[in-house]
CSV table of C-alpha atoms in Angstrom, one decimal:
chain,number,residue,atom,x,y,z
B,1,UNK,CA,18.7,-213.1,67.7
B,2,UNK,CA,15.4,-210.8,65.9
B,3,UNK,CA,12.8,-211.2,68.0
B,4,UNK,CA,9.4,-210.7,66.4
B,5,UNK,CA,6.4,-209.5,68.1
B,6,UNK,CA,3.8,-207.3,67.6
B,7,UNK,CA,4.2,-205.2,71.2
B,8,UNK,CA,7.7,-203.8,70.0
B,9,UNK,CA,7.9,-201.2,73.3
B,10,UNK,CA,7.9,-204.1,75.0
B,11,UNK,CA,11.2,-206.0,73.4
B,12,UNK,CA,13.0,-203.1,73.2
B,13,UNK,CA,12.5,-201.8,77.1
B,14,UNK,CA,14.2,-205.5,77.9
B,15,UNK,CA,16.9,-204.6,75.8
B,16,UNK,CA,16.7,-206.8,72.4
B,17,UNK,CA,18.5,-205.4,70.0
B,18,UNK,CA,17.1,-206.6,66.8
B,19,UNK,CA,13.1,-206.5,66.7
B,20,UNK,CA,10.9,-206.7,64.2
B,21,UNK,CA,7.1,-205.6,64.1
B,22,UNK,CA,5.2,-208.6,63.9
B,23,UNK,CA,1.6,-208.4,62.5
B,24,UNK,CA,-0.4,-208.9,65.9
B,25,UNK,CA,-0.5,-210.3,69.3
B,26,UNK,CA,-2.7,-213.4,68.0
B,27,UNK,CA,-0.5,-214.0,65.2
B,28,UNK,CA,3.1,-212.2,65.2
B,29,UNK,CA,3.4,-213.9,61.3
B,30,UNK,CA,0.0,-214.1,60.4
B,31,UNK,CA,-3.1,-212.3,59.8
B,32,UNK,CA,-6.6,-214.5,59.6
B,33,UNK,CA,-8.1,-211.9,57.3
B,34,UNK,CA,-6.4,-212.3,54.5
B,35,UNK,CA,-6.5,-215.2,52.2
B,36,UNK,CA,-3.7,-218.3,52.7
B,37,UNK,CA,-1.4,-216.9,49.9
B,38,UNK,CA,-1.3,-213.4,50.6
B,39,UNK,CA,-0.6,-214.6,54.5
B,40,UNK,CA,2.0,-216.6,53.6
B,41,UNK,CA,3.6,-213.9,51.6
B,42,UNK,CA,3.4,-211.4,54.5
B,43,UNK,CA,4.6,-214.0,56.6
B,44,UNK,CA,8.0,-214.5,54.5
B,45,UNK,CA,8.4,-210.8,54.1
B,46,UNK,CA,8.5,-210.6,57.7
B,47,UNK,CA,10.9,-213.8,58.0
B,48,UNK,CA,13.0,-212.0,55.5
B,49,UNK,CA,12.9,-208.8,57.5
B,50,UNK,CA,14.3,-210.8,60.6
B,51,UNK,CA,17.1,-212.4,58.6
B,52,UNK,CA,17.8,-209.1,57.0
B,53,UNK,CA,18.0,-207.8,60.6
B,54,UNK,CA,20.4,-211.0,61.8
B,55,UNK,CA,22.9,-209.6,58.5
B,56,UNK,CA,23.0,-206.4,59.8
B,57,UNK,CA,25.0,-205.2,62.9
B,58,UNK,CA,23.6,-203.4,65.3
F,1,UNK,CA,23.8,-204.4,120.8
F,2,UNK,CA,26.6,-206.7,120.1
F,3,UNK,CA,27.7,-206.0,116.5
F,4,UNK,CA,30.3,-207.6,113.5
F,5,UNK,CA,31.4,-205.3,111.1
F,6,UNK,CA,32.7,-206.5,107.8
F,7,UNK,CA,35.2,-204.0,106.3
F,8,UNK,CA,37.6,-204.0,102.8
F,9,UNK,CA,41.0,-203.4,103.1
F,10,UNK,CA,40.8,-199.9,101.9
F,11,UNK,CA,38.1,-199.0,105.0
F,12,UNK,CA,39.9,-201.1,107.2
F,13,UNK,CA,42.9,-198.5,107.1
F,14,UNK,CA,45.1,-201.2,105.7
F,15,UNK,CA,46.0,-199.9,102.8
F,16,UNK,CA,44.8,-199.7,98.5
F,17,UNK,CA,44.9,-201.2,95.4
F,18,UNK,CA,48.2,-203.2,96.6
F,19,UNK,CA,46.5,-204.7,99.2
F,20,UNK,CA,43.3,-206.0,97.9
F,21,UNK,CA,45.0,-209.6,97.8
F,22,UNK,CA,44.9,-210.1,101.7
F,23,UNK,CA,43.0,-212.8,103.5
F,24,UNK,CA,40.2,-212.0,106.4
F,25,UNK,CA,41.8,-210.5,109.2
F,26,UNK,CA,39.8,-210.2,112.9
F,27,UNK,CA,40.2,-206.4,115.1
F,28,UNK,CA,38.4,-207.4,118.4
F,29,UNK,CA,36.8,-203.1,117.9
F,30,UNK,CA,35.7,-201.2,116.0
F,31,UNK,CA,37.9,-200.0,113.2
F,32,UNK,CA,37.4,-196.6,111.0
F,33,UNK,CA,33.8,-196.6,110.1
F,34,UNK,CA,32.7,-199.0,112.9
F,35,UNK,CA,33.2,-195.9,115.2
F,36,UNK,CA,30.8,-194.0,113.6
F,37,UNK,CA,28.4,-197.5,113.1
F,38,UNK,CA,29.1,-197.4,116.9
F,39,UNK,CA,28.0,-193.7,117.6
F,40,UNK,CA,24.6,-193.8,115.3
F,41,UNK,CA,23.3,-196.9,116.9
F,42,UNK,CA,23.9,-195.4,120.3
F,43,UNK,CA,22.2,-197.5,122.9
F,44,UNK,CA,25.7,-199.4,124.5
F,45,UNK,CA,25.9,-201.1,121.2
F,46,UNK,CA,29.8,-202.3,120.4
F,47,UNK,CA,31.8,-203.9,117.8
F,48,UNK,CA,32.6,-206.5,119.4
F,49,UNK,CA,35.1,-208.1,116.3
F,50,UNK,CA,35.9,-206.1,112.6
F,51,UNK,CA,36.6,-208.3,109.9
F,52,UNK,CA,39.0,-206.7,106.9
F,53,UNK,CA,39.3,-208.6,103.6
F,54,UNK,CA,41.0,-207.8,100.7
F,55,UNK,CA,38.3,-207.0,98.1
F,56,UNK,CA,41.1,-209.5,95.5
F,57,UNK,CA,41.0,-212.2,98.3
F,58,UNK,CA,37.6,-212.0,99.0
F,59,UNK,CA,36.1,-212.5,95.3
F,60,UNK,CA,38.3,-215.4,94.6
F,61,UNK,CA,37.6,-216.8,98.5
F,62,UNK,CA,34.6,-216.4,98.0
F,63,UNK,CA,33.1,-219.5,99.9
F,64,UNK,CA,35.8,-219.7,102.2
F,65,UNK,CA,35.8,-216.1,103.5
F,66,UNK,CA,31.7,-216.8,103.6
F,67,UNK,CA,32.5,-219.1,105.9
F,68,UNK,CA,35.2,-217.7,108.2
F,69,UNK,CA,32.8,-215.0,108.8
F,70,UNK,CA,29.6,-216.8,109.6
F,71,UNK,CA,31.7,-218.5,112.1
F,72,UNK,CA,33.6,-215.6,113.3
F,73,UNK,CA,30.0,-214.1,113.9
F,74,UNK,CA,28.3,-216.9,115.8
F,75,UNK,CA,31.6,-217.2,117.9
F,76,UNK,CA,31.1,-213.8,119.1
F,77,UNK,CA,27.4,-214.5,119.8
F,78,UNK,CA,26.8,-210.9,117.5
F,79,UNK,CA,23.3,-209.4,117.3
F,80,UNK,CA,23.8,-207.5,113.9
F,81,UNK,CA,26.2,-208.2,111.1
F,82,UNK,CA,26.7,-204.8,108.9
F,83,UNK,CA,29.0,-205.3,106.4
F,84,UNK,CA,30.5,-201.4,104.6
F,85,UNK,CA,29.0,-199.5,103.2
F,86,UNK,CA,31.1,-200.4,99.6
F,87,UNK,CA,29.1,-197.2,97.9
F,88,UNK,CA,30.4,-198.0,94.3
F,89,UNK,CA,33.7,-200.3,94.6
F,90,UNK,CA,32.1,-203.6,92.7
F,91,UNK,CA,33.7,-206.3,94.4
F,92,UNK,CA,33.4,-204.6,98.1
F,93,UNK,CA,29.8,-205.2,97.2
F,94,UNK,CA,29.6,-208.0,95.7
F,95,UNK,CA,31.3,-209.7,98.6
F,96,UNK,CA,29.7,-207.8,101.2
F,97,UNK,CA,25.9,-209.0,99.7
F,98,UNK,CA,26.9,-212.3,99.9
F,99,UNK,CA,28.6,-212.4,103.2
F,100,UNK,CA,25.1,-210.7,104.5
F,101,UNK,CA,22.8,-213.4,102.6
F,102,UNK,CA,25.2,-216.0,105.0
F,103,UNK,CA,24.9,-214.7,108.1
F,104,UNK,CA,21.1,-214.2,107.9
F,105,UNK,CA,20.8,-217.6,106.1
F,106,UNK,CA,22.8,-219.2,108.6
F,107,UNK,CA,22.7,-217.4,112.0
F,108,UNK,CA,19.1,-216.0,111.3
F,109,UNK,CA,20.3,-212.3,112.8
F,110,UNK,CA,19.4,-209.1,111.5
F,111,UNK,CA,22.4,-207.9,108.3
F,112,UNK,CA,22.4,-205.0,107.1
F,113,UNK,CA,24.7,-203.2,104.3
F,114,UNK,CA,25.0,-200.0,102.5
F,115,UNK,CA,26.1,-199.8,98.4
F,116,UNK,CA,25.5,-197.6,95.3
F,117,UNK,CA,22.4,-198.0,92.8
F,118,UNK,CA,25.0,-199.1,90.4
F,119,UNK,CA,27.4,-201.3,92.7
F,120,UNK,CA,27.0,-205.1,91.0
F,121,UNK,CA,26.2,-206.3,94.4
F,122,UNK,CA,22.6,-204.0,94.4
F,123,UNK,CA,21.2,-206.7,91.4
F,124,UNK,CA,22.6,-209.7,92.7
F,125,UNK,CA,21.2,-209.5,96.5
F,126,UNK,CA,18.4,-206.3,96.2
F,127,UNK,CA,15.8,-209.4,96.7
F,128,UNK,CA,17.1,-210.9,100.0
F,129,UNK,CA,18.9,-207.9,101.4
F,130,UNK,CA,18.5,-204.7,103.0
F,131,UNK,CA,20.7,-202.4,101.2
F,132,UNK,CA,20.7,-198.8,101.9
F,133,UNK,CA,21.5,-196.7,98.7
F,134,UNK,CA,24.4,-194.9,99.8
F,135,UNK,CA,25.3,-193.3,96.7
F,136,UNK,CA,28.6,-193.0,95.6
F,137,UNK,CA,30.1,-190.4,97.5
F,138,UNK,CA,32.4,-191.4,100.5
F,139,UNK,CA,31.9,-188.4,102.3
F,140,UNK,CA,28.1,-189.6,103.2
F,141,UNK,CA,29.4,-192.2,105.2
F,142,UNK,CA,27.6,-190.7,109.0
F,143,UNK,CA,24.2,-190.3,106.5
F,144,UNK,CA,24.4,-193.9,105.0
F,145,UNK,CA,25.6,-195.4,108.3
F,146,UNK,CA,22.5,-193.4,110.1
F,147,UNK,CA,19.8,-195.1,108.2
F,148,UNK,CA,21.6,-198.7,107.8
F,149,UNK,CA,21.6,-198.1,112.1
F,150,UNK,CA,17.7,-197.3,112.1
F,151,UNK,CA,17.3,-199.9,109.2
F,152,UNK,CA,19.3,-202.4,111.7
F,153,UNK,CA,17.5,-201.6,114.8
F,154,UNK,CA,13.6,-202.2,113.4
F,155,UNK,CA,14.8,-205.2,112.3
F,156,UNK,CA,16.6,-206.3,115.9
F,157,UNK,CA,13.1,-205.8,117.6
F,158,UNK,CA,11.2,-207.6,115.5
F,159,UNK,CA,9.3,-204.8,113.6
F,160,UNK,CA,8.8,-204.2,109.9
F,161,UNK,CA,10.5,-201.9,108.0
F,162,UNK,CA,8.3,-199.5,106.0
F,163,UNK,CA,8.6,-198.4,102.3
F,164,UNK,CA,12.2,-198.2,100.6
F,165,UNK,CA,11.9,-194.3,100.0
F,166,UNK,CA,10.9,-193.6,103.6
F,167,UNK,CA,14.0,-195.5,105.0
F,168,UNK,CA,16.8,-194.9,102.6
F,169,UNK,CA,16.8,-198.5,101.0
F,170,UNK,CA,16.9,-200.0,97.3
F,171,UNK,CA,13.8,-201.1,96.9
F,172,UNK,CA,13.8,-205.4,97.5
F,173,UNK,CA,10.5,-206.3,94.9
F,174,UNK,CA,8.6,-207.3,97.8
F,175,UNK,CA,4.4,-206.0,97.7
F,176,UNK,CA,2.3,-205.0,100.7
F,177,UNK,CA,-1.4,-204.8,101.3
F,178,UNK,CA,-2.0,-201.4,102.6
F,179,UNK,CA,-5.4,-199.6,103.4
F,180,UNK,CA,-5.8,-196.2,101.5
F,181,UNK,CA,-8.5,-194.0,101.5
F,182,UNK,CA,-9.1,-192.9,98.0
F,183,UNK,CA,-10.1,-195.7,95.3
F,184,UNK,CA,-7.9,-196.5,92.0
F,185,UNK,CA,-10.1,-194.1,90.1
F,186,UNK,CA,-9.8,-191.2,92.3
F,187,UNK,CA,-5.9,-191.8,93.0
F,188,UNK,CA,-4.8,-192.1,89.0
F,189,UNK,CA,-6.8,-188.9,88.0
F,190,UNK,CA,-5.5,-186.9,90.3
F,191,UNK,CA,-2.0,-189.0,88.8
F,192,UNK,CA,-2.7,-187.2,85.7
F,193,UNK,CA,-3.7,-184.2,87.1
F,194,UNK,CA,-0.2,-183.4,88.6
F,195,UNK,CA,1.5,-184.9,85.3
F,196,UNK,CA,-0.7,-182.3,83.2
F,197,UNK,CA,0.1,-179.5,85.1
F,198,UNK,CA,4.1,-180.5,85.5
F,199,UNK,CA,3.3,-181.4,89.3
F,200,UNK,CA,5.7,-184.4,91.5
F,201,UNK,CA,3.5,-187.6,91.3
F,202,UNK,CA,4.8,-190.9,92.6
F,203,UNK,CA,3.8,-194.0,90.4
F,204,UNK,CA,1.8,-197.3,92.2
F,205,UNK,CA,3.7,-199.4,89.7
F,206,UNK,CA,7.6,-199.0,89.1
F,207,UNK,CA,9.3,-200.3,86.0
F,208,UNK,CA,11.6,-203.0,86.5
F,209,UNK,CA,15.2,-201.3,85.4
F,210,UNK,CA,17.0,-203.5,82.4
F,211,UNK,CA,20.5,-203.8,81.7
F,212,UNK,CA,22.0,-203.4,78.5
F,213,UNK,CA,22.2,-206.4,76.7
F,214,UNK,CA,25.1,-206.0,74.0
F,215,UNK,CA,24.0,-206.9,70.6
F,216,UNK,CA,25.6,-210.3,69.5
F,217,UNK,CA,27.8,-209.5,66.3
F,218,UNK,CA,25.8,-209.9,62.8
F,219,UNK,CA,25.4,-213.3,60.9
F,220,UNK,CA,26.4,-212.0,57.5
F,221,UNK,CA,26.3,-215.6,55.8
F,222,UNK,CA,23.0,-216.6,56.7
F,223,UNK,CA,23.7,-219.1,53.3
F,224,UNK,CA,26.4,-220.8,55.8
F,225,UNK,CA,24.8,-220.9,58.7
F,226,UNK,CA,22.1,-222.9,61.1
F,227,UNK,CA,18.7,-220.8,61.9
F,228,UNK,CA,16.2,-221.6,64.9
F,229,UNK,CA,12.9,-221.1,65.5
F,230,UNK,CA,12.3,-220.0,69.5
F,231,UNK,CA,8.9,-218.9,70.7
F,232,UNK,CA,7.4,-217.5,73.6
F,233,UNK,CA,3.9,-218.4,72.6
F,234,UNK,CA,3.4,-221.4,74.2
F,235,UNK,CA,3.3,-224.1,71.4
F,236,UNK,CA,3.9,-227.5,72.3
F,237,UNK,CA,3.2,-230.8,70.5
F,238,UNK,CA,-0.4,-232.2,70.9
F,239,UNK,CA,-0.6,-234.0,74.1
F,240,UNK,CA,1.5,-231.8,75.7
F,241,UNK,CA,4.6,-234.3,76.5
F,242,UNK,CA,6.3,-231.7,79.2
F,243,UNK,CA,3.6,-230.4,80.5
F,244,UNK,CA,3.9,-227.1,79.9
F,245,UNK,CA,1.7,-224.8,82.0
F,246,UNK,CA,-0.5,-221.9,80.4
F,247,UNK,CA,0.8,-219.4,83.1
F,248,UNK,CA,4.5,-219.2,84.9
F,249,UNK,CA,6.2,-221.6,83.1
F,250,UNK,CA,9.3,-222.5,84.8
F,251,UNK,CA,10.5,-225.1,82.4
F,252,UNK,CA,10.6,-224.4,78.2
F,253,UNK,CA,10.6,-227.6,75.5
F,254,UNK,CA,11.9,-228.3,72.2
F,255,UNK,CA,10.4,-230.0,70.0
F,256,UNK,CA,11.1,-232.0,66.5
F,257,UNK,CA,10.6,-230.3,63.3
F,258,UNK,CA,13.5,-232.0,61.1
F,259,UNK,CA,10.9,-233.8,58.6
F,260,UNK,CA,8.4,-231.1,58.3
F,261,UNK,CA,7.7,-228.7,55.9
F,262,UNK,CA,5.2,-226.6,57.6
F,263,UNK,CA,2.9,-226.8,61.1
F,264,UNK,CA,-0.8,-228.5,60.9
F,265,UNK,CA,-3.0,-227.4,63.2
F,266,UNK,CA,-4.3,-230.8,65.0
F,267,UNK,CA,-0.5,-231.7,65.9
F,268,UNK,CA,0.0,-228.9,67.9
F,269,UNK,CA,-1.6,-227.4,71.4
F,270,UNK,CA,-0.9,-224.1,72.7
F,271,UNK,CA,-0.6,-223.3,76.5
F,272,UNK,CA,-0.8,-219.7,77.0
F,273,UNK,CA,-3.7,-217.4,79.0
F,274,UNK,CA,-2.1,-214.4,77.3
F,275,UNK,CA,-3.6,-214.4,74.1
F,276,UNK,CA,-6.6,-215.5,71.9
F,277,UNK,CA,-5.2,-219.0,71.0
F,278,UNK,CA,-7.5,-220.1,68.3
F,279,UNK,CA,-5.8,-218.5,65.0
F,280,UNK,CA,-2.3,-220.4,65.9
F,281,UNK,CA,-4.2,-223.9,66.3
F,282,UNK,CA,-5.7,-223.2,63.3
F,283,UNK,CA,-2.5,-222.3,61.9
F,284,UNK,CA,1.0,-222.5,64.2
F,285,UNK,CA,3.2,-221.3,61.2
F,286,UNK,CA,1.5,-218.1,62.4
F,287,UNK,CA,3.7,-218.1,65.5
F,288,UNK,CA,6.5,-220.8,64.2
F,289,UNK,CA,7.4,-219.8,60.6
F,290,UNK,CA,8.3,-223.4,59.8
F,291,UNK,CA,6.8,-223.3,56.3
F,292,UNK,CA,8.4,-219.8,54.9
F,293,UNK,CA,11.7,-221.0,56.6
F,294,UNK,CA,12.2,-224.4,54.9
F,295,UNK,CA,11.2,-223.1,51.8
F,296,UNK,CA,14.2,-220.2,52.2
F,297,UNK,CA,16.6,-223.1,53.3
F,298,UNK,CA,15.6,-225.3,50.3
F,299,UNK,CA,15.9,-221.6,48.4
F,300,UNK,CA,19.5,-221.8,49.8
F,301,UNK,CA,19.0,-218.2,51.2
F,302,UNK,CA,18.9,-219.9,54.5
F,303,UNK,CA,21.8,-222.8,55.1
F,304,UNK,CA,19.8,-225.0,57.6
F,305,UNK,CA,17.0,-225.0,59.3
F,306,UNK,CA,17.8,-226.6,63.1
F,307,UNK,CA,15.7,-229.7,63.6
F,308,UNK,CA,14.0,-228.6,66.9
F,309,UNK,CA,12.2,-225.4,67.4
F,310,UNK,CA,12.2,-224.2,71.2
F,311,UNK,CA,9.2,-223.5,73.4
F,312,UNK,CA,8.2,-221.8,76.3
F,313,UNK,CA,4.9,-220.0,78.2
F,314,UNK,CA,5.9,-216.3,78.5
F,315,UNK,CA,3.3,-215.4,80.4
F,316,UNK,CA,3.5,-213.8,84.2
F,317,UNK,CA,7.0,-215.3,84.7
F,318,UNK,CA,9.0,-213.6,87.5
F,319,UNK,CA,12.1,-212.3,86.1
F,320,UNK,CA,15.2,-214.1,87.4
F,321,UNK,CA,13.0,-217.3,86.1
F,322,UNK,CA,12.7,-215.6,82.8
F,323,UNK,CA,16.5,-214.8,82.5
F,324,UNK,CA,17.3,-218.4,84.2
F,325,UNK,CA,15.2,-220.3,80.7
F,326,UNK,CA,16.7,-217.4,78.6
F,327,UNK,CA,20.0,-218.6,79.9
F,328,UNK,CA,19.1,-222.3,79.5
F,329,UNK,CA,17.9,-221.9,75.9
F,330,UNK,CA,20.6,-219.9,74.8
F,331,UNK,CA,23.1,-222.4,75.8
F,332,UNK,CA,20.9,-225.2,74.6
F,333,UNK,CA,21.2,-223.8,70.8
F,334,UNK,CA,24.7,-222.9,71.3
F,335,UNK,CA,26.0,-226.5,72.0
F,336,UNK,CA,23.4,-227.8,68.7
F,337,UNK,CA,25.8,-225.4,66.8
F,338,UNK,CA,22.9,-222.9,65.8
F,339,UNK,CA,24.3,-219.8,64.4
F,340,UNK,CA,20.8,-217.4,64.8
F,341,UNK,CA,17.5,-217.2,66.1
F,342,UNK,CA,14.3,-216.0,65.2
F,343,UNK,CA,12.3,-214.9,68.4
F,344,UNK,CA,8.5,-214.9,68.2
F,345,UNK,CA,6.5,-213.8,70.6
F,346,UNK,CA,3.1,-212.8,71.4
């Protein structure tokens, strides 16, 4: 499991072991102030991330 | 006081290792520590009956040693059931917690017992029991017995016991009103006053302690392999068919996504007093990636996409309910055959 999520302190006191930095509390994969393409493209770099993050061990 | 003491074969002077397969045995006295259990509660009080069980026997017994003693102890018509202390040996305390939680389930008479911060048995009954931290080392056995004798006597007449540092136990979650003098503003500065200057402060608010949680090997052929989309967020279909609550959800959902290719806004509701909900409605592949996911999988980066993505409110949940969905979910995607998981939450 990656767990995304903007409040990383907070996953990793619980003990998950694969987090990524989401982009905020509102939106862990989104951001309203950009336009829809550039959201969608931060949003897959940060789905890559957590695949990239599944590869890996830990 | 009449008294039952519970006792593993090693404490009950019946021998090690070799002998941790023996069933309960009854002493109508007190037996090694019991003396001492005796000599701290003072007052007349007696053990009247010592029950030693192999620490083997009693963790595969389990229910039946639970029972043997819960009737051994109304038989004898006890007014306390203290089971060790089992300082650090795991499966002394595991069995000792439970055989507590039964006798003050079932006989409604003060229990008391003694274990280790890091015995097994602390996590498993720390909620329902009084457990006085005895530490590991055997040789504090009059000290532990001491306070789980003034721990056992409150409780006999009826009283409270007060705060877990003031009476030697691990502390059991439970909150208290209590009047204090100085407001919140006037306690925390003077908080970080003594933490400036390298002063001893005690926290209001303790941190829950976490285990270790070994990290599941990698998914190196993510090509191969089934991905699924869990939340803590809150999103459920519009209409909300489970009734999932905006605060202290004890129940999670999952919900079809098989024919999708990315989240609209007016399908979905979100039930969550945690956080601003409004840019999710407007968009839930914000919380559920369904859109960038699919498009990986039809990439072929990402084999398969499961057909369901998994919901719940993580908001002001108590933590054994938290672990209990945790458990749920986690043997939910198991049995679909999903390999990994991508987490969101808010």
């Amino acid at each position: 499991m990656a767990q995304v999520t903007a409040v990383t302190p907070v996953a990793k006191m619980v003990g998950s072991n694969r987090v990524i930095q989401g982009k905020g509390i509102v939106y862990p994969l989104g951001d309203a102030e950009l336009d829809a393409e550039e959201e969608k493209d931060l949003r897959r770099s940060i789905v890559r991330q957590a695949l990239e993050a599944l590869k890996t061990e830990v | 006081m009449k008294v039952v003491h519970y006792l593993n074969q090693f404490f009950g002077g019946l021998g090690a290792e070799e002998q941790a397969g023996i069933g309960p045995e009854i002493r109508g006295e007190a037996v090694g520590p019991g003396r001492l259990l005796e000599q701290v509660l003072g007052d007349g009080s007696t053990v009247v009956k010592t029950i030693i069980c192999g620490d083997n026997y009693a963790a595969e017994n389990l229910e039946s040693v639970m029972e043997t003693v819960v009737n051994e102890v109304r038989d004898s018509g006890a007014e306390l059931f203290v089971a060790g202390p089992c300082f650090v040996a795991g499966r002394y305390g595991v069995a000792a917690g439970a055989l507590c939680a039964a006798v003050q389930a079932e006989l409604g008479i003060p229990v008391v017992t003694g274990m280790g911060v890091e015995n097994p048995g602390v996590d498993l009954y720390r909620q329902e029991l009084y457990i006085v931290d005895s530490g590991e080392n055997v040789a504090e056995m009059r000290d532990v017995l001491t306070k789980m004798a003034a721990i056992a006597k409150v409780t006999a007449s009826g009283e409270d016991v007060g705060r877990p540092a003031e009476w030697g136990y691990i502390p059991r979650g439970i909150m208290k009103d209590e009047i204090v003098e100085e407001s919140a503003a006037v306690r925390l500065a003077n908080m970080i006053v003594a933490k400036t200057q390298g002063q001893p402060y005690e926290t209001e608010l303790t941190q829950t302690g976490f285990e270790p949680i070994p990290a599941p090997p990698a998914v190196t052929d993510l090509s191969n392999a089934t991905v699924a989309i869990v939340t803590d967020g809150g999103l459920v279909p519009a209409g909300n068919p489970d009734n999932m609550p905006a605060i202290a959800s004890t129940i999670w959902g999952s919900y079809d996504i098989a024919t999708v290719d990315n989240l609209e806004g007016e399908d979905y509701e979100v039930y969550h007093r945690g956080y601003d909900n409004r840019h999710v409605l407007n968009d839930p592949d914000r919380l559920v990636p369904v859109d960038v996911l699919k498009e990986l999988e039809k990439a072929g980066e990402v084999g398969k996409v499961y057909e369901q993505f998994l919901s719940m409110t993580g908001l002001a949940n108590p933590l054994a309910n938290s672990r209990r969905i945790g458990q749920e979910i986690a043997e939910n995607l198991k049995s679909a055959g999903v390999d990994a998981v991508i987490l969101t939450s808010t």
